[in-house]
PDB file of C-alpha atoms in Angstrom:
ATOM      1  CA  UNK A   1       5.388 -24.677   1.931  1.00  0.00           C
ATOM      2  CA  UNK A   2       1.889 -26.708   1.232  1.00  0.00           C
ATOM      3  CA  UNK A   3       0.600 -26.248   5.121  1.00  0.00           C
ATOM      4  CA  UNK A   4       1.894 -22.906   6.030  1.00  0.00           C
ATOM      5  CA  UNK A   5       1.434 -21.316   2.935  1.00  0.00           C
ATOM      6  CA  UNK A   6       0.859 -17.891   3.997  1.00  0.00           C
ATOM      7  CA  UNK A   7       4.462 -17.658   5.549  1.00  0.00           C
ATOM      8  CA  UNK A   8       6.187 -18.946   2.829  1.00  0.00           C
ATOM      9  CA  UNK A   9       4.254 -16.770   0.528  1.00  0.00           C
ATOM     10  CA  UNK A  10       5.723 -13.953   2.967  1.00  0.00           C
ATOM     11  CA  UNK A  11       8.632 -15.299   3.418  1.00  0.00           C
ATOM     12  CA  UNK A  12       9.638 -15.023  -0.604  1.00  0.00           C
ATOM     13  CA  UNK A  13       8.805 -11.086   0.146  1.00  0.00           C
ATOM     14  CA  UNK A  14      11.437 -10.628   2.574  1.00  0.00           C
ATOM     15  CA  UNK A  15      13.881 -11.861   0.069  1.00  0.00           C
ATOM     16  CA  UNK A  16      13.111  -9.892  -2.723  1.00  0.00           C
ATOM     17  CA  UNK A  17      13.162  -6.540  -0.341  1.00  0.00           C
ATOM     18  CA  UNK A  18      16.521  -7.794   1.690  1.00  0.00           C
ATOM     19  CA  UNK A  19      18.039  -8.004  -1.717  1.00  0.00           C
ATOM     20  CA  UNK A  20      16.778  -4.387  -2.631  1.00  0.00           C
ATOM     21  CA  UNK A  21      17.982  -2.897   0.343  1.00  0.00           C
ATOM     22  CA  UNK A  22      21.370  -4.640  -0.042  1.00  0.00           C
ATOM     23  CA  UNK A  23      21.201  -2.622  -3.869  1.00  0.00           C
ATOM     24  CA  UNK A  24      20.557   0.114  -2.306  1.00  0.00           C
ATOM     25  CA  UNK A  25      23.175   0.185   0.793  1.00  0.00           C
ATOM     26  CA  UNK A  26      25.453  -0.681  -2.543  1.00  0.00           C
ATOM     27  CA  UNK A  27      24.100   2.121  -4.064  1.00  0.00           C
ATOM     28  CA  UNK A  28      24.847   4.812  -1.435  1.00  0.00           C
ATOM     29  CA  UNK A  29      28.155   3.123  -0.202  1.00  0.00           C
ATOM     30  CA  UNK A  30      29.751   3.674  -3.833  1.00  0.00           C
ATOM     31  CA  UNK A  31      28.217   7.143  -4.006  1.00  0.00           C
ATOM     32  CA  UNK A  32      30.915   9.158  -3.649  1.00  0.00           C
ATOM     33  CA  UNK A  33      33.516   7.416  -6.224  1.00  0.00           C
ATOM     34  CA  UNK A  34      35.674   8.503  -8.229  1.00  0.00           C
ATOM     35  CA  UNK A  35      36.788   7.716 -11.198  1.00  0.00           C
ATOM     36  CA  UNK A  36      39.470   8.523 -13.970  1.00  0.00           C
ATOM     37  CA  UNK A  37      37.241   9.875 -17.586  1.00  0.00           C
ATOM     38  CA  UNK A  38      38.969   6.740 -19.297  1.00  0.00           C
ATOM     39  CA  UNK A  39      37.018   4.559 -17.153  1.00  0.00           C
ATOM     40  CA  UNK A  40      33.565   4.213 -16.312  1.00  0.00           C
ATOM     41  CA  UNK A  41      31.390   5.572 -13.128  1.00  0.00           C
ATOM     42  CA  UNK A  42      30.276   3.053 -10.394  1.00  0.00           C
ATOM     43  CA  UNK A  43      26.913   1.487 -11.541  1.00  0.00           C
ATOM     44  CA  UNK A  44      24.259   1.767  -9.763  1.00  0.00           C
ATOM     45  CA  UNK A  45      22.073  -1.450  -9.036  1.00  0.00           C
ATOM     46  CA  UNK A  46      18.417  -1.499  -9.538  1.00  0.00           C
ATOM     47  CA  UNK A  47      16.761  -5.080  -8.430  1.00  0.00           C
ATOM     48  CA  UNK A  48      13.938  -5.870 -10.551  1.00  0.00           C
ATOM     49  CA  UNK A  49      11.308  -7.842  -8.891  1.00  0.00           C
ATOM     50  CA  UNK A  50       8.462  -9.830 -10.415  1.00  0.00           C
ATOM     51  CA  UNK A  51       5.794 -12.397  -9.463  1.00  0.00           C
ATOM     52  CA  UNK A  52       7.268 -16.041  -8.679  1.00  0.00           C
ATOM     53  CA  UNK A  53       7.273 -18.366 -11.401  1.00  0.00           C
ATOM     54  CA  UNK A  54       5.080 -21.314  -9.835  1.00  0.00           C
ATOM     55  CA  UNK A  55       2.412 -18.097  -8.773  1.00  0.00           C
ATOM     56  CA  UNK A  56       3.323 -18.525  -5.090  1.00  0.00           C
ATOM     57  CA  UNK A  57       4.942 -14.658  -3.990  1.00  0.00           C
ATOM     58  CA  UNK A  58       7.825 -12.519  -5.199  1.00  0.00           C
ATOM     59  CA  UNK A  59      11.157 -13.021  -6.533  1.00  0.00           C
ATOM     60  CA  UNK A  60      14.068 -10.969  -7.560  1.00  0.00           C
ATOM     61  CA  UNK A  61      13.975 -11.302 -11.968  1.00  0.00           C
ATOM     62  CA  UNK A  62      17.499  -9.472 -12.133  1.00  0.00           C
ATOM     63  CA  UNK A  63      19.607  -6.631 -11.133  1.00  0.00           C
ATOM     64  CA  UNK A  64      19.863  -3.746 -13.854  1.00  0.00           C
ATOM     65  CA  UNK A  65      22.830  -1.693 -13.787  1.00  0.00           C
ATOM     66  CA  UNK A  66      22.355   2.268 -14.305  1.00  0.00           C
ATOM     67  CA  UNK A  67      24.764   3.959 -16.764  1.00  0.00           C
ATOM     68  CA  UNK A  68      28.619   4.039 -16.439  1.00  0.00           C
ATOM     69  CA  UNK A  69      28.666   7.375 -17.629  1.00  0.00           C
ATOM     70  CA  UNK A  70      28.282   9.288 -14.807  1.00  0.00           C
ATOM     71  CA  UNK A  71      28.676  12.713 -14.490  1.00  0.00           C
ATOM     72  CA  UNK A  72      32.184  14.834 -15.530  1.00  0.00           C
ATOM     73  CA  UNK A  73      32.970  16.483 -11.992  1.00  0.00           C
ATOM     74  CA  UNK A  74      35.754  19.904 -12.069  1.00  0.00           C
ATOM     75  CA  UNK A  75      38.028  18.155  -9.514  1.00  0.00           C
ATOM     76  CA  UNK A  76      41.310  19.671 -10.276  1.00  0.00           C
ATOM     77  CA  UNK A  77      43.002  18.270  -6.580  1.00  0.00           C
ATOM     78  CA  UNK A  78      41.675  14.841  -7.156  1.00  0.00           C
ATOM     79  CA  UNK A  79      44.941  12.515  -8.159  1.00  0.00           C
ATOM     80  CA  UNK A  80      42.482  10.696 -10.968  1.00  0.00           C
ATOM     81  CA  UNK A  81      41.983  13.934 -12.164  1.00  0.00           C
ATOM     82  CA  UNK A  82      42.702  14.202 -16.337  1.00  0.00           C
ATOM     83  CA  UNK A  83      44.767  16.851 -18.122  1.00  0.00           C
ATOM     84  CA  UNK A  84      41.916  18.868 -17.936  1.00  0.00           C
ATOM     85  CA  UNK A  85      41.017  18.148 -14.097  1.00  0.00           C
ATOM     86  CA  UNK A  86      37.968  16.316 -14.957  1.00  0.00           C
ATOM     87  CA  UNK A  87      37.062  13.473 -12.536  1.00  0.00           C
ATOM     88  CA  UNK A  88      33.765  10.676 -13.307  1.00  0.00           C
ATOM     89  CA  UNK A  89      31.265  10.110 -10.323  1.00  0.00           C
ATOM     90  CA  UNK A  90      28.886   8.273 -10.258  1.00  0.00           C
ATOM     91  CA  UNK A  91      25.362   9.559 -11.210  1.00  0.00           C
ATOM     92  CA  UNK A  92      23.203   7.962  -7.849  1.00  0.00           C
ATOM     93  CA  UNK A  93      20.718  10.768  -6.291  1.00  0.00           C
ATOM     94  CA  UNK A  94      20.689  10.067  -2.602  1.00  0.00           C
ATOM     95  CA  UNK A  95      17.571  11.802  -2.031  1.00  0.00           C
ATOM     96  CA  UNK A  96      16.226   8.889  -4.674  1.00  0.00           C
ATOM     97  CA  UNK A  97      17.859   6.282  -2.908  1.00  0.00           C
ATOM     98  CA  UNK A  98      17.084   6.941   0.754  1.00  0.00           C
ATOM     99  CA  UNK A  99      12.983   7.038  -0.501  1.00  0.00           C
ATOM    100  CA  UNK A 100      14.012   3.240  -1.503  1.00  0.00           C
ATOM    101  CA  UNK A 101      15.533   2.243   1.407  1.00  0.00           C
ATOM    102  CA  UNK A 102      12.484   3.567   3.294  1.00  0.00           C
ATOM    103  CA  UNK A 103      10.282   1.454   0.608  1.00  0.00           C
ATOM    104  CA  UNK A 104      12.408  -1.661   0.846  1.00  0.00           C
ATOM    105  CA  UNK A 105      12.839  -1.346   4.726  1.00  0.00           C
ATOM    106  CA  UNK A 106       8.835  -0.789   5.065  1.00  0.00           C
ATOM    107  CA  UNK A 107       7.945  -3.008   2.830  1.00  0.00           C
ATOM    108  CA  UNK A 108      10.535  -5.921   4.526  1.00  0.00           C
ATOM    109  CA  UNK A 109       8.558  -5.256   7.793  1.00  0.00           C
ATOM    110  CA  UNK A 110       5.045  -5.239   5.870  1.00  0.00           C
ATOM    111  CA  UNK A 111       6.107  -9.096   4.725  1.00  0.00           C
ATOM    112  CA  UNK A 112       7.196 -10.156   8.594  1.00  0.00           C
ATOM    113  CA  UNK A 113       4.196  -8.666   9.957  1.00  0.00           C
ATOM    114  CA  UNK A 114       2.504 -10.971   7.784  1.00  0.00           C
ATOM    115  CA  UNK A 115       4.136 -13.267   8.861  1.00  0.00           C
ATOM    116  CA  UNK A 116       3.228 -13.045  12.268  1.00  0.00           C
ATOM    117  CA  UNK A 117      -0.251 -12.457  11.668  1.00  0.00           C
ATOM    118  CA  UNK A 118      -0.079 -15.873   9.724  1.00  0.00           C
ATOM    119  CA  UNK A 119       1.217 -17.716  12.537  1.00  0.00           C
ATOM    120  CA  UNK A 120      -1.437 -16.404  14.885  1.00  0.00           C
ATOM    121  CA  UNK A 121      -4.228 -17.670  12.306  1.00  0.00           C
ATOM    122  CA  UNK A 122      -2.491 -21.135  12.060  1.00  0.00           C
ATOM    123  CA  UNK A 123      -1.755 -21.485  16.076  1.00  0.00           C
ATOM    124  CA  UNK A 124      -5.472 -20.346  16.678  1.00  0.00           C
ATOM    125  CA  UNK A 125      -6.530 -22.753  14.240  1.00  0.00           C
ATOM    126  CA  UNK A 126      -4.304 -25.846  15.479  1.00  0.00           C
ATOM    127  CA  UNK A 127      -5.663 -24.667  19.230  1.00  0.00           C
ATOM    128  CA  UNK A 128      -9.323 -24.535  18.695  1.00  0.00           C
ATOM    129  CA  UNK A 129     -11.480 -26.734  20.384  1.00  0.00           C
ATOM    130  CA  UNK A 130      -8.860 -27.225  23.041  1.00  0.00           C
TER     131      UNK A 130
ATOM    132  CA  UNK B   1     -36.559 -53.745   8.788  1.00  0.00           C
ATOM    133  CA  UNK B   2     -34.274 -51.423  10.556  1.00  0.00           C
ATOM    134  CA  UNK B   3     -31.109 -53.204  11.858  1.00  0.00           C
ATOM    135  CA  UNK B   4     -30.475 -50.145  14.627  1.00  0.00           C
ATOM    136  CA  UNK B   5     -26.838 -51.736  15.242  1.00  0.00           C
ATOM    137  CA  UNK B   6     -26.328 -51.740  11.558  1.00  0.00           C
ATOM    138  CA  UNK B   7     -25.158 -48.300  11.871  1.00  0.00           C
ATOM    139  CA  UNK B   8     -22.333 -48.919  14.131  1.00  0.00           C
ATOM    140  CA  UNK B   9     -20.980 -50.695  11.310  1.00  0.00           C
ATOM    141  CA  UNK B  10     -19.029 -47.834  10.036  1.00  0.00           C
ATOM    142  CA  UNK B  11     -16.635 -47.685  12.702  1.00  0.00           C
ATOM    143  CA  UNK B  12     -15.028 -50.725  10.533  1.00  0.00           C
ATOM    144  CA  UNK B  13     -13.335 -48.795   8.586  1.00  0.00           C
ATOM    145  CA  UNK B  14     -10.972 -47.811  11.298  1.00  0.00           C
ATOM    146  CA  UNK B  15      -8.894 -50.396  10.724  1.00  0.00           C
ATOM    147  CA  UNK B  16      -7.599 -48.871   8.031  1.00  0.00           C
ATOM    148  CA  UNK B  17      -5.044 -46.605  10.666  1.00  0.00           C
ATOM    149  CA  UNK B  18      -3.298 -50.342  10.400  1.00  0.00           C
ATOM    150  CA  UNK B  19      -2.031 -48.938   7.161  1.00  0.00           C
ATOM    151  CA  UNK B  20       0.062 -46.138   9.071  1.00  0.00           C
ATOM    152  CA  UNK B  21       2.517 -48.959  10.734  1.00  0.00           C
ATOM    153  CA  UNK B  22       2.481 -51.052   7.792  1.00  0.00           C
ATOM    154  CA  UNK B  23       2.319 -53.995  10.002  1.00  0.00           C
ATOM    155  CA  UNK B  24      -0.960 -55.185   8.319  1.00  0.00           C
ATOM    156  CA  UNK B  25       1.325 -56.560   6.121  1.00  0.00           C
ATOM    157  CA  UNK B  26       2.585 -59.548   8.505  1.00  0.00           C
ATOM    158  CA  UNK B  27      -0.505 -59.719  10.542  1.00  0.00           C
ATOM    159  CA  UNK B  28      -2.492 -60.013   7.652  1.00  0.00           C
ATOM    160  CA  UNK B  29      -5.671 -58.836   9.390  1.00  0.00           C
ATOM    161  CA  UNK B  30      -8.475 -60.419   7.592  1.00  0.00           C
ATOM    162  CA  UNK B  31     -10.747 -57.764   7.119  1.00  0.00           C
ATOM    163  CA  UNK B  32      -8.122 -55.066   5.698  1.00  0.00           C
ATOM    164  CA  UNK B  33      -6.806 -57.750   3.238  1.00  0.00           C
ATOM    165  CA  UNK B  34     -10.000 -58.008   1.425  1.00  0.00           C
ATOM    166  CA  UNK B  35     -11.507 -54.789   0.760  1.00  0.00           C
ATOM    167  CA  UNK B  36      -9.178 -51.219   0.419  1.00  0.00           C
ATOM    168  CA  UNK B  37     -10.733 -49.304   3.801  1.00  0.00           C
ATOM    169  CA  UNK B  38     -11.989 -45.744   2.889  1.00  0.00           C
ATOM    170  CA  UNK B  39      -9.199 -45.110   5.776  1.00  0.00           C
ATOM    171  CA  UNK B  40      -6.034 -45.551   3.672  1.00  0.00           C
ATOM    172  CA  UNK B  41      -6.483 -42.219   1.721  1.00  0.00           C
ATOM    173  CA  UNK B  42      -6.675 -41.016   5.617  1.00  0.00           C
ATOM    174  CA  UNK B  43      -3.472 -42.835   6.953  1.00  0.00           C
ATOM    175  CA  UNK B  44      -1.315 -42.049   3.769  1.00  0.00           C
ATOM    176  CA  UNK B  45      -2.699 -38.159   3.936  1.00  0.00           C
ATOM    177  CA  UNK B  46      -1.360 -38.892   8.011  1.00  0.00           C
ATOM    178  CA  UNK B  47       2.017 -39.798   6.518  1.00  0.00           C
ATOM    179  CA  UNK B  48       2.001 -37.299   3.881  1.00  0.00           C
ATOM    180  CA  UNK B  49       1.605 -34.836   6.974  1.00  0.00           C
ATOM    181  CA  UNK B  50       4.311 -36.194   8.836  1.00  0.00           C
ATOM    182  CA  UNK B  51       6.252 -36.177   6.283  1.00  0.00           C
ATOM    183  CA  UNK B  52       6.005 -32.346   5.602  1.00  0.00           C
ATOM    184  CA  UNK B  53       6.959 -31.634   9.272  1.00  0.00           C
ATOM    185  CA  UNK B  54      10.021 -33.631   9.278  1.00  0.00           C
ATOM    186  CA  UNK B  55      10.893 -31.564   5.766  1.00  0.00           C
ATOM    187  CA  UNK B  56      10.337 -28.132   7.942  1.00  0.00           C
ATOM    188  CA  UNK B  57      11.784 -29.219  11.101  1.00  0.00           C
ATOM    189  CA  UNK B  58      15.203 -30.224   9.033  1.00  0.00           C
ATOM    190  CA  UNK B  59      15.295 -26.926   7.096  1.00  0.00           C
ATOM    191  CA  UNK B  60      14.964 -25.341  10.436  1.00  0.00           C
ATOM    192  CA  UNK B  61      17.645 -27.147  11.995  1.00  0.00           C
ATOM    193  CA  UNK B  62      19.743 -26.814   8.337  1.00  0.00           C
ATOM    194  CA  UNK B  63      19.287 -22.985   8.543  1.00  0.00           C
ATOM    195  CA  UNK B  64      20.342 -22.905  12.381  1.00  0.00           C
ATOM    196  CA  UNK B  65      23.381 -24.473  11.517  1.00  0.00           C
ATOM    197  CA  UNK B  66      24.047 -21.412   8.884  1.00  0.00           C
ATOM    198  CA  UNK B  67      23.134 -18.533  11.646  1.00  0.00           C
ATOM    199  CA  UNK B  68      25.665 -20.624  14.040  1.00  0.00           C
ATOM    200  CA  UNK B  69      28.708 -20.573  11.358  1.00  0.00           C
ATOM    201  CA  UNK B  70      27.646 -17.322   9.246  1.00  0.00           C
ATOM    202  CA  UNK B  71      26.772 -17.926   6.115  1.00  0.00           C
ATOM    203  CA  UNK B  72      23.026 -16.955   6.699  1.00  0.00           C
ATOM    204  CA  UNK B  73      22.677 -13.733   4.770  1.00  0.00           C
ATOM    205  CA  UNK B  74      19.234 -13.127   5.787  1.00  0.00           C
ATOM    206  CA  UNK B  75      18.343 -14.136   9.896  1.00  0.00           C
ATOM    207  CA  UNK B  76      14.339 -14.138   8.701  1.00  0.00           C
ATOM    208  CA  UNK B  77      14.538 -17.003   6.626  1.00  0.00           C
ATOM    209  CA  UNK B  78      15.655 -19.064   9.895  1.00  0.00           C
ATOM    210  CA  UNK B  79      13.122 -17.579  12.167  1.00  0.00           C
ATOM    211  CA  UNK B  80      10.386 -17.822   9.651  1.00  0.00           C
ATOM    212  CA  UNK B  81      11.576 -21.359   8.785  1.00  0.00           C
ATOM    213  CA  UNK B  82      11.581 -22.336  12.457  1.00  0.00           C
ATOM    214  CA  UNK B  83       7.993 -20.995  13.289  1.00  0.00           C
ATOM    215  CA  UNK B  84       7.126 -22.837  10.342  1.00  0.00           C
ATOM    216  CA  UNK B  85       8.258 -25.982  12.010  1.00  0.00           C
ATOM    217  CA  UNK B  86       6.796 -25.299  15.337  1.00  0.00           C
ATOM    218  CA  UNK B  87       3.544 -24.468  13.802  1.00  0.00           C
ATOM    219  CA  UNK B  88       4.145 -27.936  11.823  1.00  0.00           C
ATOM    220  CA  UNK B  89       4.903 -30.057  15.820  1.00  0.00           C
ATOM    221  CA  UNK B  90       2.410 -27.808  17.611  1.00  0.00           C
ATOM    222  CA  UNK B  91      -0.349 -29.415  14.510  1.00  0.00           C
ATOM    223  CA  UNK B  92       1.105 -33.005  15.099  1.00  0.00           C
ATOM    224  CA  UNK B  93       0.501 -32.513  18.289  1.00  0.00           C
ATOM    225  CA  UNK B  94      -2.680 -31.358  18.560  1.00  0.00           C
ATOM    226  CA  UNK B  95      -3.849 -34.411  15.802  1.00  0.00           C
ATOM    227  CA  UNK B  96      -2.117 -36.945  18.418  1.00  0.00           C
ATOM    228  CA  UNK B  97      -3.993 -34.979  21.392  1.00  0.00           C
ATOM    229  CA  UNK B  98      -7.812 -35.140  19.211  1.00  0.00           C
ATOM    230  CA  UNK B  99      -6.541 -39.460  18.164  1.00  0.00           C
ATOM    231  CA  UNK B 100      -6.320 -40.441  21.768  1.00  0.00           C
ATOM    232  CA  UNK B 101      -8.717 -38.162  23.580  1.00  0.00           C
ATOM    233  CA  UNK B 102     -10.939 -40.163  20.898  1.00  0.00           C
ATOM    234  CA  UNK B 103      -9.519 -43.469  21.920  1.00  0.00           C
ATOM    235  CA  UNK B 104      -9.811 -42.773  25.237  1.00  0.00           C
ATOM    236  CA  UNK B 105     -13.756 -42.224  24.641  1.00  0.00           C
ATOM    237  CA  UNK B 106     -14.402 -45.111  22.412  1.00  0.00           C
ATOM    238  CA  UNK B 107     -12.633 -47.008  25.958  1.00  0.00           C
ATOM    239  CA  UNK B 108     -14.573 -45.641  28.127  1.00  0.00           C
ATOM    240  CA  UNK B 109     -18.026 -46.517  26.067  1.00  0.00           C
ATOM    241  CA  UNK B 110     -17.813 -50.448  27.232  1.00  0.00           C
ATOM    242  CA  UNK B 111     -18.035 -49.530  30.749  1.00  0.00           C
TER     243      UNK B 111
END
């Protein structure tokens, strides 16, 4: 960590935004639940990230849950349906969650490309004067 | 007034690189036993060095292990950690290479 420290900086990114886009393949996996109205909808995740506690890169703080409540879908043919054919899904835009996936995906290449630039630095550096 | 081999003097202190084998000890070379070389802080920085390789070559080998029986859940970490411990031998390397291409001069001044 003390030599390289430019690709373990990076390297604490790519966690953080690996984790995110595993919320967010969560997130649209579970989209389409169902649920009975006497339970609750399928939560949606939302990783919260925040600068690393000894000051060197990222790290994931916690993962927030969105509300249970869902939305009350008319599903009369659905077997979970109520007396009143009510039916809970879950309340996850997908519009919303494919811009994060495109964030967290970018943003997981942004931290390897650093990477790599790092490691060009450090192998010009180790070869100079050769 | 001037003592023009007086300068060579310094290269004295390079027997403080005995420290690194920690053979001094038993051979009990006269010179490094009775002052601390300025050299010391350079052998123990050395080790320190050495040290932090070793640490990044065994998380390497520690994370290729996980790829091999699947409990990696993220393939970067290993490939980051194992250009970290290339960078870390290609480094080592290099020192070794500038240590005995400077040897190899300080032989090749007696001729």
């Amino acid at each position: 960590m003390s030599i390289f420290n430019a690709i373990g900086v990076a390297g604490t990114g790519v966690t953080v935004y690996r984790k995110w886009l595993d919320a967010v393949s969560d997130n649209i996996a579970n989209m389409n639940n169902t649920s009975r109205t006497s339970e609750g909808a399928f939560q949606a995740r939302y990783v919260q990230a925040r600068s690393a506690q000894d000051g060197n890169g990222a790290e994931v703080a916690g993962v927030q849950l969105g509300s249970a409540e869902g939305i009350l879908a008319y599903e009369p043919d659905n077997p979970l349906a109520d007396a009143e054919g009510y039916v809970r899904r879950p309340d996850i835009d997908m519009g919303s969650q494919m811009a994060q996936m495109i964030m967290a995906q970018r943003s997981y290449q942004a931290n390897l490309s650093v990477v790599d630039r790092a490691r060009d630095a450090y192998t010009a550096a180790i070869n100079l004067g050769k | 007034m001037i003592n023009p081999i007086g300068a060579v003097s310094g290269f004295t202190g390079i027997s403080g690189i005995s420290g690194m084998s920690g053979i001094s000890d038993e051979l009990d070379f006269t010179e490094a036993a009775k002052t601390p070389s300025p050299n010391t802080d350079f052998a123990r920085m050395l080790s320190k060095g050495l040290e932090s390789v070793q640490d990044a070559q065994d998380k390497a080998s520690d994370l290729a292990v996980q790829v091999a029986n699947g409990t990696l859940q993220d393939p970067a970490q290993y490939t980051m950690a194992a250009n970290e411990a290339s960078l870390g031998l290609q480094m080592t390397l290099a020192i070794r290479n500038k240590a005995v291409e400077a040897f190899q001069e300080i032989m090749r001044m007696q001729a």
